[in-house]
GROMACS .gro file of C-alpha atoms in nm:
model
  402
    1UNK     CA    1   8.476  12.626  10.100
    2UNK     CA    2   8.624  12.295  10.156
    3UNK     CA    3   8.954  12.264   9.970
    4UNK     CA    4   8.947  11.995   9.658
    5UNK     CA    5   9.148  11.686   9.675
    6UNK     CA    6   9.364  11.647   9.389
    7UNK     CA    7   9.576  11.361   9.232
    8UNK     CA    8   9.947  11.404   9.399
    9UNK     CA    9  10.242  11.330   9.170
   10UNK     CA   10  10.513  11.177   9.437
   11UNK     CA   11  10.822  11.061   9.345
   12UNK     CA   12  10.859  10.740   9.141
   13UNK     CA   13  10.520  10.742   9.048
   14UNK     CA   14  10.455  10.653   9.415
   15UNK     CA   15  10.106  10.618   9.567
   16UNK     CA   16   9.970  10.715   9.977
   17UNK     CA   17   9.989  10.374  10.086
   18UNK     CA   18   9.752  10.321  10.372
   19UNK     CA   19   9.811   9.963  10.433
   20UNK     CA   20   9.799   9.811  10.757
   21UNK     CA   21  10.072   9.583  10.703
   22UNK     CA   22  10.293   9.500  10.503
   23UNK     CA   23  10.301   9.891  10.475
   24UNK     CA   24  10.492  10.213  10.360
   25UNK     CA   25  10.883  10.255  10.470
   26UNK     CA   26  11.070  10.562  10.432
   27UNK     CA   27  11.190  10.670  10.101
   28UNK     CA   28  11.517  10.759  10.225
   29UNK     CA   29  11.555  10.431  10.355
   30UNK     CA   30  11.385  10.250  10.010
   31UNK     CA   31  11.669  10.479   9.808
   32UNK     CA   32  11.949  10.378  10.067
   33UNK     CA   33  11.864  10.000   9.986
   34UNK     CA   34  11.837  10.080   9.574
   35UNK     CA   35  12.185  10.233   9.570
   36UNK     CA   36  12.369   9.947   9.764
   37UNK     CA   37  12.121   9.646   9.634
   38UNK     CA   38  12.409   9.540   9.368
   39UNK     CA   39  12.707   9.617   9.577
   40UNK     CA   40  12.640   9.693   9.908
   41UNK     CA   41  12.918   9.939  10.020
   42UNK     CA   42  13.176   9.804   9.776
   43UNK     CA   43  13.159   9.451   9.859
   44UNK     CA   44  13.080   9.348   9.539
   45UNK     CA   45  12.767   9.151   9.621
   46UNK     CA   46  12.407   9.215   9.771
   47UNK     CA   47  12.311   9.168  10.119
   48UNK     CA   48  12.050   8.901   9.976
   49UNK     CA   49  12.329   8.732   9.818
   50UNK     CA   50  12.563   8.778  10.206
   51UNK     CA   51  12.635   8.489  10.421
   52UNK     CA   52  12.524   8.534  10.751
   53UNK     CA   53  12.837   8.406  10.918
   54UNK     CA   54  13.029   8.710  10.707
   55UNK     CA   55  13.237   8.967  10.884
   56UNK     CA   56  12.999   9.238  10.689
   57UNK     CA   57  12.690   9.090  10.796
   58UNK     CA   58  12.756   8.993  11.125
   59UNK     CA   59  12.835   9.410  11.123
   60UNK     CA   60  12.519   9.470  11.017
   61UNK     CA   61  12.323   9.279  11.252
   62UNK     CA   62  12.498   9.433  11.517
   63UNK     CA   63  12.489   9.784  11.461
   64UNK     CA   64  12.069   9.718  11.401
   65UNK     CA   65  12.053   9.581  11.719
   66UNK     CA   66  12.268   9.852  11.876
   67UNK     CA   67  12.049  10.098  11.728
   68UNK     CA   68  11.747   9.987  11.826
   69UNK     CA   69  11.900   9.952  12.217
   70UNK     CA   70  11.929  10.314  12.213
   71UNK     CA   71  11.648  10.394  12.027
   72UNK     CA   72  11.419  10.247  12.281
   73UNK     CA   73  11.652  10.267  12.572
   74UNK     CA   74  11.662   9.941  12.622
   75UNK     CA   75  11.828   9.833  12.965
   76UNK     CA   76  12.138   9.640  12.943
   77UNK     CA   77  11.954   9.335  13.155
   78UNK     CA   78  11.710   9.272  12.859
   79UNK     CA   79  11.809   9.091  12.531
   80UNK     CA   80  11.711   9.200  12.161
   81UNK     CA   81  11.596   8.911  11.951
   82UNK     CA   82  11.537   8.916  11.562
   83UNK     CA   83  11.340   8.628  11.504
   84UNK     CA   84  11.136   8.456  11.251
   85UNK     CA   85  10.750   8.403  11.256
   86UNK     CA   86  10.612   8.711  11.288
   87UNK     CA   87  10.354   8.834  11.619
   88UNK     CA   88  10.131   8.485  11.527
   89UNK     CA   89  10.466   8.306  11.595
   90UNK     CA   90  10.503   8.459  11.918
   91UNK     CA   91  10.175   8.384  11.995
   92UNK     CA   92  10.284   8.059  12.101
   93UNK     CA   93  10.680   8.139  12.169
   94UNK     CA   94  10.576   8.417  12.501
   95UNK     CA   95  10.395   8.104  12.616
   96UNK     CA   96  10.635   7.851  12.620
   97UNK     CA   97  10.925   8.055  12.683
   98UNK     CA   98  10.783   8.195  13.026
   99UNK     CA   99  10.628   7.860  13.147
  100UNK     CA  100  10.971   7.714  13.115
  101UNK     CA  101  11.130   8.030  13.284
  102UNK     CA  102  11.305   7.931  13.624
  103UNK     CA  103  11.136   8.185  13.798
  104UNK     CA  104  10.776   8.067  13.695
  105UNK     CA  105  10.854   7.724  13.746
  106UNK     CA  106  10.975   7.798  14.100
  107UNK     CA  107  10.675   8.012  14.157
  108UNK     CA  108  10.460   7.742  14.030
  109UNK     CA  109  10.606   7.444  14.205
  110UNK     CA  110  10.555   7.695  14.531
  111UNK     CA  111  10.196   7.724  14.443
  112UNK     CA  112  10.171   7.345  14.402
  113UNK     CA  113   9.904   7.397  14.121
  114UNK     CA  114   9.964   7.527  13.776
  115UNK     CA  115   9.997   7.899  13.720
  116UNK     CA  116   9.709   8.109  13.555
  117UNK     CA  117   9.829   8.288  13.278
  118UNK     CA  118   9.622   8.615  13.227
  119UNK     CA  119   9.533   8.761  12.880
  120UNK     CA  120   9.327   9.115  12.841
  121UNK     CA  121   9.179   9.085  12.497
  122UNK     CA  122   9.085   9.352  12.304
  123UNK     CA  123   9.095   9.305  11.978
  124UNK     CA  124   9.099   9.000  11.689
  125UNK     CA  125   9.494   8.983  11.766
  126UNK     CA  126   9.516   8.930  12.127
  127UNK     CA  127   9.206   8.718  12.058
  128UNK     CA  128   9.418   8.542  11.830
  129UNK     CA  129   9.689   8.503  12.107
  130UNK     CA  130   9.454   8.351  12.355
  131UNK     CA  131   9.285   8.103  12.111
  132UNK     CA  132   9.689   7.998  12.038
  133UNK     CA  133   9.797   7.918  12.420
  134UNK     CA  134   9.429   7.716  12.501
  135UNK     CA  135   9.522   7.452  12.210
  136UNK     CA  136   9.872   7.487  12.373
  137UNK     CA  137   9.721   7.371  12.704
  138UNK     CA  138   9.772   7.641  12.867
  139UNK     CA  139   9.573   7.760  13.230
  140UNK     CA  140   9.454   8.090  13.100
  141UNK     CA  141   9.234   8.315  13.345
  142UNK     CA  142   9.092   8.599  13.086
  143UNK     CA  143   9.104   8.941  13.233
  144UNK     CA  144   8.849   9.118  13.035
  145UNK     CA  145   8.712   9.003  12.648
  146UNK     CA  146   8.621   9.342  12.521
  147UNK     CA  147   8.290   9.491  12.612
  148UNK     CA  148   7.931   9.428  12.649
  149UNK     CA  149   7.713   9.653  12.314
  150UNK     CA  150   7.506   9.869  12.467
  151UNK     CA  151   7.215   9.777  12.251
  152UNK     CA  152   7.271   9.427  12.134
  153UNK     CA  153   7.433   9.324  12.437
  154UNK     CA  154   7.736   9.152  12.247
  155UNK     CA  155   8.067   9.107  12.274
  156UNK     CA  156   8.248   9.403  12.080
  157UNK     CA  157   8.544   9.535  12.058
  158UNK     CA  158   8.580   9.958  12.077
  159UNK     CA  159   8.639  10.022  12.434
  160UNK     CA  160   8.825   9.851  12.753
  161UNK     CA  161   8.608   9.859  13.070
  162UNK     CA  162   8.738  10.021  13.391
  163UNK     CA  163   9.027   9.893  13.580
  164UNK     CA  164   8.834   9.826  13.856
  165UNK     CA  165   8.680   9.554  13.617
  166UNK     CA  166   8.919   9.367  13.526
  167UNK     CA  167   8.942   9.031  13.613
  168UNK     CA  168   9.350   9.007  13.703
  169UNK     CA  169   9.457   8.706  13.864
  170UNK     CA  170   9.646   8.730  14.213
  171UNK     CA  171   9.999   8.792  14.157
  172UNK     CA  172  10.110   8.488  14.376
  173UNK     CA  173   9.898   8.222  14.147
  174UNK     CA  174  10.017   8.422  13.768
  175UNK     CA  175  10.240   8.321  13.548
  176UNK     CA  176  10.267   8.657  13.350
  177UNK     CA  177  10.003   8.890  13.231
  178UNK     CA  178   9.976   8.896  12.784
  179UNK     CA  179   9.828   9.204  12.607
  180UNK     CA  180   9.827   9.358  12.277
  181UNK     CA  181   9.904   9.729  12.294
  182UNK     CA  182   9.729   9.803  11.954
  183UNK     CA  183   9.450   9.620  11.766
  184UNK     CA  184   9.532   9.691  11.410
  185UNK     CA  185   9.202   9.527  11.290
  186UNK     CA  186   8.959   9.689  11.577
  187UNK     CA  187   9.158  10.006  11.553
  188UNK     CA  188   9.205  10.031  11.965
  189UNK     CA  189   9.529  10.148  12.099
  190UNK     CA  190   9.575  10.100  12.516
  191UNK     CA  191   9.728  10.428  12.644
  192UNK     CA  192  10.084  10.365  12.693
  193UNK     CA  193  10.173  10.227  13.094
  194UNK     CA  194   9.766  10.168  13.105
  195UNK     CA  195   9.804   9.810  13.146
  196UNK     CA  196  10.153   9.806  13.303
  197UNK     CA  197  10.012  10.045  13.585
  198UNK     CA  198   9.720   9.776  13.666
  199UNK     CA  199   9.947   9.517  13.686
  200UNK     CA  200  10.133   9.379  14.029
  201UNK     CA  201  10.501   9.435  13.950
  202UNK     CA  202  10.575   9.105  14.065
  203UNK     CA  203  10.453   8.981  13.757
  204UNK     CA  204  10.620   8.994  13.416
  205UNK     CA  205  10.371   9.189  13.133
  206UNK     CA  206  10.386   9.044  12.792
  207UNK     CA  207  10.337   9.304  12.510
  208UNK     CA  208  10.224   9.246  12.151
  209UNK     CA  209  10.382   9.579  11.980
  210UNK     CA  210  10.352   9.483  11.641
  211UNK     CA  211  10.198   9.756  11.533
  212UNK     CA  212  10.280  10.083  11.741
  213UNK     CA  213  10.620  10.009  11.824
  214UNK     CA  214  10.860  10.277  11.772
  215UNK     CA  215  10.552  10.548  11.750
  216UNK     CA  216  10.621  10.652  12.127
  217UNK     CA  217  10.847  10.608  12.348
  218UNK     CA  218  10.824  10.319  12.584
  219UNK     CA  219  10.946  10.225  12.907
  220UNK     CA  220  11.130   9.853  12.861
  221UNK     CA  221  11.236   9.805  13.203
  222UNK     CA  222  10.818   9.766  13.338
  223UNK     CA  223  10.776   9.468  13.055
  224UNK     CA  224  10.894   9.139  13.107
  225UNK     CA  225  10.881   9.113  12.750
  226UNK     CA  226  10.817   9.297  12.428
  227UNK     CA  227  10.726   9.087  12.094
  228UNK     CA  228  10.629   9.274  11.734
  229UNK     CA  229  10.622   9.167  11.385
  230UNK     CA  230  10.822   9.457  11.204
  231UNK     CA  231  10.614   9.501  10.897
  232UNK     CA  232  10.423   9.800  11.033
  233UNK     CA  233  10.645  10.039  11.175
  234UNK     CA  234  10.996   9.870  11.156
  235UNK     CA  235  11.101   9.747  10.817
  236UNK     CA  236  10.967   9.433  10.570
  237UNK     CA  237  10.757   9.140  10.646
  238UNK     CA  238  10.993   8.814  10.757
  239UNK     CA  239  11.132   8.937  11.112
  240UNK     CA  240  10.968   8.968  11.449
  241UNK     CA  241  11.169   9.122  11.700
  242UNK     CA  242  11.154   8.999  12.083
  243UNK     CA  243  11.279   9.211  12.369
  244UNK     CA  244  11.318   9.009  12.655
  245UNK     CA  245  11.415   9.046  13.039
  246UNK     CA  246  11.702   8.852  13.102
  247UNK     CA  247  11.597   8.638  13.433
  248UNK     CA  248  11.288   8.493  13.224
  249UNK     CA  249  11.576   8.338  12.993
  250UNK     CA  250  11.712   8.154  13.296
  251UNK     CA  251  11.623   7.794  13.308
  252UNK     CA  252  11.709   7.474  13.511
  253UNK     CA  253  11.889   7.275  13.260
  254UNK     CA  254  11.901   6.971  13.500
  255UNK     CA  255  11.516   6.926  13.403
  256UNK     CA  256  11.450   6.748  13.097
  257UNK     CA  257  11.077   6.906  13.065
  258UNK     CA  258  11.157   7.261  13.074
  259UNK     CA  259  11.235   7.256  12.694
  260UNK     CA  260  11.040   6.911  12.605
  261UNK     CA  261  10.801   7.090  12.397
  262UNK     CA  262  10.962   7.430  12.286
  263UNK     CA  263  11.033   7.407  11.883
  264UNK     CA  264  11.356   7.519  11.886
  265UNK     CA  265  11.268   7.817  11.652
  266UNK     CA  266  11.022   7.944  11.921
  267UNK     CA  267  11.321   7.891  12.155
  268UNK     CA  268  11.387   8.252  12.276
  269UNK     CA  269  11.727   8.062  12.469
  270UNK     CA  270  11.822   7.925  12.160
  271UNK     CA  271  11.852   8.226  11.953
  272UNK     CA  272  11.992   8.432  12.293
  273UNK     CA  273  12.234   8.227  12.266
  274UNK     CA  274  12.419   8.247  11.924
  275UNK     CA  275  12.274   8.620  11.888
  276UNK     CA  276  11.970   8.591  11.705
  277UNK     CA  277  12.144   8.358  11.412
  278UNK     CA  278  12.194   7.985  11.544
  279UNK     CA  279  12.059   7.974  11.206
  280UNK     CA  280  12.010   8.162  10.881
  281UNK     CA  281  11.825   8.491  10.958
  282UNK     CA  282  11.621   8.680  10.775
  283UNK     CA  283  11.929   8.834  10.641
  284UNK     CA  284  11.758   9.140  10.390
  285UNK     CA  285  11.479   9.205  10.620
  286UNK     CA  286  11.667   9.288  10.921
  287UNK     CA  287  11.940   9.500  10.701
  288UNK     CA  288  11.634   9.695  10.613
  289UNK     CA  289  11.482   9.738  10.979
  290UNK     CA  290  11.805   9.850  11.099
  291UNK     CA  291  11.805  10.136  10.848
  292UNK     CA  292  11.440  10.211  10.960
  293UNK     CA  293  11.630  10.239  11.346
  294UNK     CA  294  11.845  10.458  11.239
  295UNK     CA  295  11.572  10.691  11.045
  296UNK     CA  296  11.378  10.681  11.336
  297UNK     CA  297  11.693  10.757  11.568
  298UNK     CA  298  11.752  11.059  11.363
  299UNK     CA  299  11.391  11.216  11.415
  300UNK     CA  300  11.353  11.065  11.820
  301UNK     CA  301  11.093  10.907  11.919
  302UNK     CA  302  10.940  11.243  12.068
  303UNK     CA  303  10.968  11.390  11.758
  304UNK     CA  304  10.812  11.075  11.615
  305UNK     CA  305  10.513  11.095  11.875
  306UNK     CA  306  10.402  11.419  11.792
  307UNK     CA  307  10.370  11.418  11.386
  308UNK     CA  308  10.201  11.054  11.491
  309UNK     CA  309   9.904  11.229  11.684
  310UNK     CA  310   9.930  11.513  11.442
  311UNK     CA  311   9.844  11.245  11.152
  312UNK     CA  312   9.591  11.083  11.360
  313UNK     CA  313   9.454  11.420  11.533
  314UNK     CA  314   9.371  11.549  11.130
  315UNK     CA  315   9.152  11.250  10.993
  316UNK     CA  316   8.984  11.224  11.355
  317UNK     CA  317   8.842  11.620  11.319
  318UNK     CA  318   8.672  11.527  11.024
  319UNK     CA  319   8.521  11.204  11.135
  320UNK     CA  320   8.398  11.377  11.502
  321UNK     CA  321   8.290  11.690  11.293
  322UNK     CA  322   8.083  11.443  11.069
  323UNK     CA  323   7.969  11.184  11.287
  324UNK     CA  324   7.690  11.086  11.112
  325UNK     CA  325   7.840  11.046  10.782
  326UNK     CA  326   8.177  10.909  10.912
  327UNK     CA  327   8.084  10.675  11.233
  328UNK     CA  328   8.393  10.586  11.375
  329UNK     CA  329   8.377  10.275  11.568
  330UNK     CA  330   8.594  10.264  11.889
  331UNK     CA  331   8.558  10.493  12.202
  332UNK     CA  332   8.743  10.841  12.164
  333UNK     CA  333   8.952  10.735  12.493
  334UNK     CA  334   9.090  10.450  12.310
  335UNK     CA  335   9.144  10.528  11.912
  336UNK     CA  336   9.422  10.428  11.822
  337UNK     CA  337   9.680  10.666  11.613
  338UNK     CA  338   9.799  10.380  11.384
  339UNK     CA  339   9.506  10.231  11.254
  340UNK     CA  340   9.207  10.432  11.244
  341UNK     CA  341   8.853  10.255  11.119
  342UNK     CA  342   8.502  10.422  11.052
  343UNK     CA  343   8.226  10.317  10.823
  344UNK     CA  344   7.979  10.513  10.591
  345UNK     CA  345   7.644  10.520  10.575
  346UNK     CA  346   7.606  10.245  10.281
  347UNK     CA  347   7.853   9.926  10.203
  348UNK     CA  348   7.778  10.152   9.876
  349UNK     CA  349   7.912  10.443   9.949
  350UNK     CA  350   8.236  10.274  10.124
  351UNK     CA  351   8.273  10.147   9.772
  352UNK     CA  352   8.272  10.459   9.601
  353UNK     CA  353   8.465  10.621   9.908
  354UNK     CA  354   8.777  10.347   9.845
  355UNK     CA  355   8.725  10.379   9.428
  356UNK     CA  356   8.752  10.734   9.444
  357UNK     CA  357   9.045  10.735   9.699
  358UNK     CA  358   9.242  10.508   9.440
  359UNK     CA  359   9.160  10.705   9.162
  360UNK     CA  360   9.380  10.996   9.376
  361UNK     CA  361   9.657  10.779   9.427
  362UNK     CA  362   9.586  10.679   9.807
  363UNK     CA  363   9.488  10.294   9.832
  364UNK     CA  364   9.475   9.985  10.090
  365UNK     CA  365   9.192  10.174  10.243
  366UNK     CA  366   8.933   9.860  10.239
  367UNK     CA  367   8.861   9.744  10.653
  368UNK     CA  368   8.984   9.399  10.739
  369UNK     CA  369   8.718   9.127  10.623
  370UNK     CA  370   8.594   9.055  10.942
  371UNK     CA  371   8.520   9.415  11.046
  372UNK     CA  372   8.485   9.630  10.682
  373UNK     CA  373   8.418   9.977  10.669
  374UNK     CA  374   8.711  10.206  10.599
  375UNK     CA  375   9.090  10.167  10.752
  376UNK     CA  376   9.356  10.395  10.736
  377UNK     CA  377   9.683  10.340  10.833
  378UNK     CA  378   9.869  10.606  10.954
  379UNK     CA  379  10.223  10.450  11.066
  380UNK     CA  380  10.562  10.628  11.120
  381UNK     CA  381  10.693  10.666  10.741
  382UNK     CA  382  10.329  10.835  10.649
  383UNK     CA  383  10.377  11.147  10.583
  384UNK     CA  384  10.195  11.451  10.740
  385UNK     CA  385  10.132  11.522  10.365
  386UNK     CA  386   9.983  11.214  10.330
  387UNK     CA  387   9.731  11.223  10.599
  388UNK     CA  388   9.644  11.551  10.479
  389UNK     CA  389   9.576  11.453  10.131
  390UNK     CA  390   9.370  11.207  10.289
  391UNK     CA  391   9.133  11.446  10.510
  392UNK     CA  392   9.140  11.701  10.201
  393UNK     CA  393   8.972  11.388  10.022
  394UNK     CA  394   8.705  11.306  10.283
  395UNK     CA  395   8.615  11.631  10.354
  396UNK     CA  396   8.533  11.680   9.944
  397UNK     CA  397   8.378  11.339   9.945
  398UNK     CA  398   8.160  11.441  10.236
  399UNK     CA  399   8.026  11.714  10.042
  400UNK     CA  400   7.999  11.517   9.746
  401UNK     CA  401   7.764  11.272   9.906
  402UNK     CA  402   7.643  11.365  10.242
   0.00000   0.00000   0.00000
């Protein structure tokens, strides 16, 4: 007998927030920031009333970065950015900042022709980040661009194709290789190393993380650079964090055009340079991603891996057990853990699925407009309870209506 979903009281009179972005943070961390939003640790003000040039701040900027170094592991030749912008901001900012690199432009003066720079899209966002660098000018060779629909022969995106596929560049004529590690519209996660491993380590790989950083662990020193907006898995919308390797910050400052047309807030330099604040920061939001560090440094990334696939693992039993009811749209070898989509046999019944879900407290459940169906996003602060509320839901819905 399949168990009946119930309405949960949580505390506050909170709901199961599903939402793929801005999304749920951890309580203790929300109750952490209620205590000290008046008087932050007997300062006598609020750290969105701080100046950033403060002794206190200029503390707590530091210890998030800190955190997040060991948190990640991050090698001591690699900088930590907090920048502003979000993933669409560093869209354009990878770009720029790695065609004025010394080392590309010496590889690319060698070449005596401009550099390719390679982009494996698989999803709306990394389609996103290749429609940004073609109106930047840039001499983009596409790797792959999803896959070919088996029965309408269209461009979709659900799978990757095989390596031996791919369409890379030779590493003597690329300027870096750009990816997005997990499509939170498409709901496709690359395998962590997958791309890293098909790349030449001559050249630097460019990861989007926005929205599975800190759900695994991850090794920095094989990227050239990591970028991600932090309002999935790291704190409040209003920061993007950058991880970069420091040699692709090196630049011939004798050449006028290396920084001729780099906005100085997409200026990965600039902000290395006065430690992520040659001007105001997003003061609040990075005080509450470096309490999200340290919540996640508590549990470990391991720790944080497994109740991630546990999450994901529970909703994806019922929609393989039920495949005709629940049709989940991307290839089993490539579902991501984050953001998982499926649709129902009627827009109707996705209605009723969604209406029904609210009425139990659990809501943001409605697919992206350009994709619909159902979305649920599963991201670090979810808890297990929550995903299981969820799946105790379907699985009553499914006999409801199936």
């Amino acid at each position: 007998m399949t168990p009946s979903a119930t309405k949960t009281d949580l505390p506050h009179d909170r709901v199961w927030n599903f939402s793929a972005g801005p999304s749920v943070l951890p309580q203790s961390v929300l109750e952490e920031v209620q205590r000290d939003l008046l008087n932050y640790k007997g300062h006598g003000m609020s750290v969105l009333e701080m100046s950033h040039r403060s002794k206190v701040y200029g503390s707590i900027i530091s210890e998030a970065e800190a955190t997040l170094r060991r948190v990640l592991n991050v090698p001591a030749n690699y900088s930590i950015l907090f920048l502003q912008g979000g993933g669409t901001g560093e869209f354009a900012a990878a770009y720029l900042n790695l065609m004025a690199s010394k080392s590309v432009r010496e590889k690319q003066q060698k070449l005596g022709k401009p550099l390719a720079c390679d982009y494996i899209v698989t999803g709306g966002w990394s389609k996103s980040g290749l429609k940004e660098v073609k109106r930047l000018g840039a001499n983009v060779n596409v790797v792959l661009d999803g896959v070919k629909s088996a029965t309408t022969g269209e461009t979709v995106y659900n799978s990757l194709p095989p390596v031996s596929e791919w369409n890379l560049g030779k590493p003597e004529e690329t300027a870096y290789v750009y990816y997005c590690e997990n499509e939170t519209v498409h709901g496709v996660e690359t395998p962590a190393n997958f791309v890293v491993d098909a790349v030449d380590p001559s050249v630097p790989v460019i990861c989007d993380m926005s929205s599975n950083m800190l759900s695994r662990p991850v090794d920095i020193s094989r990227f050239g650079a990591i970028v991600a907006g932090a309002q999935k898995n790291m704190g409040p919308a209003g920061v993007s964090i950058a991880i970069v390797r420091k040699d692709l910050l090196e630049r011939d400052e004798s050449d006028p055009e290396v920084t001729r047309n780099i906005p100085s807030v997409l200026d990965w330099c600039y902000f290395d340079g006065a430690a992520s604040m040659p001007n105001t920061p997003p003061t609040f939001s990075i005080y509450v991603c470096g309490l999200v560090f340290k919540w996640v440094e508590k549990h470990g990334l391991e720790t944080i891996e497994k109740i991630r696939n546990e999450r994901a693992d529970m909703v994806y039993d019922v929609i393989d057990a039920h495949p005709d009811f629940f049709h989940g749209l991307v290839d089993k070898k490539y579902r991501s853990a984050m953001n998982l989509v499926f649709t129902l046999p009627s827009a109707e019944l996705e209605s009723k699925f969604i209406a029904e879900a609210a009425d139990l407290n659990m809501i943001q459940l409605k697919g992206h407009r350009s994709l619909g169906g159902i979305r649920v996003s599963l991201y670090n602060a979810m808890p297990v309870e929550g995903a299981k509320a969820f799946v105790a839901f379907m699985k009553q819905f499914y006999e409801s209506n199936h």
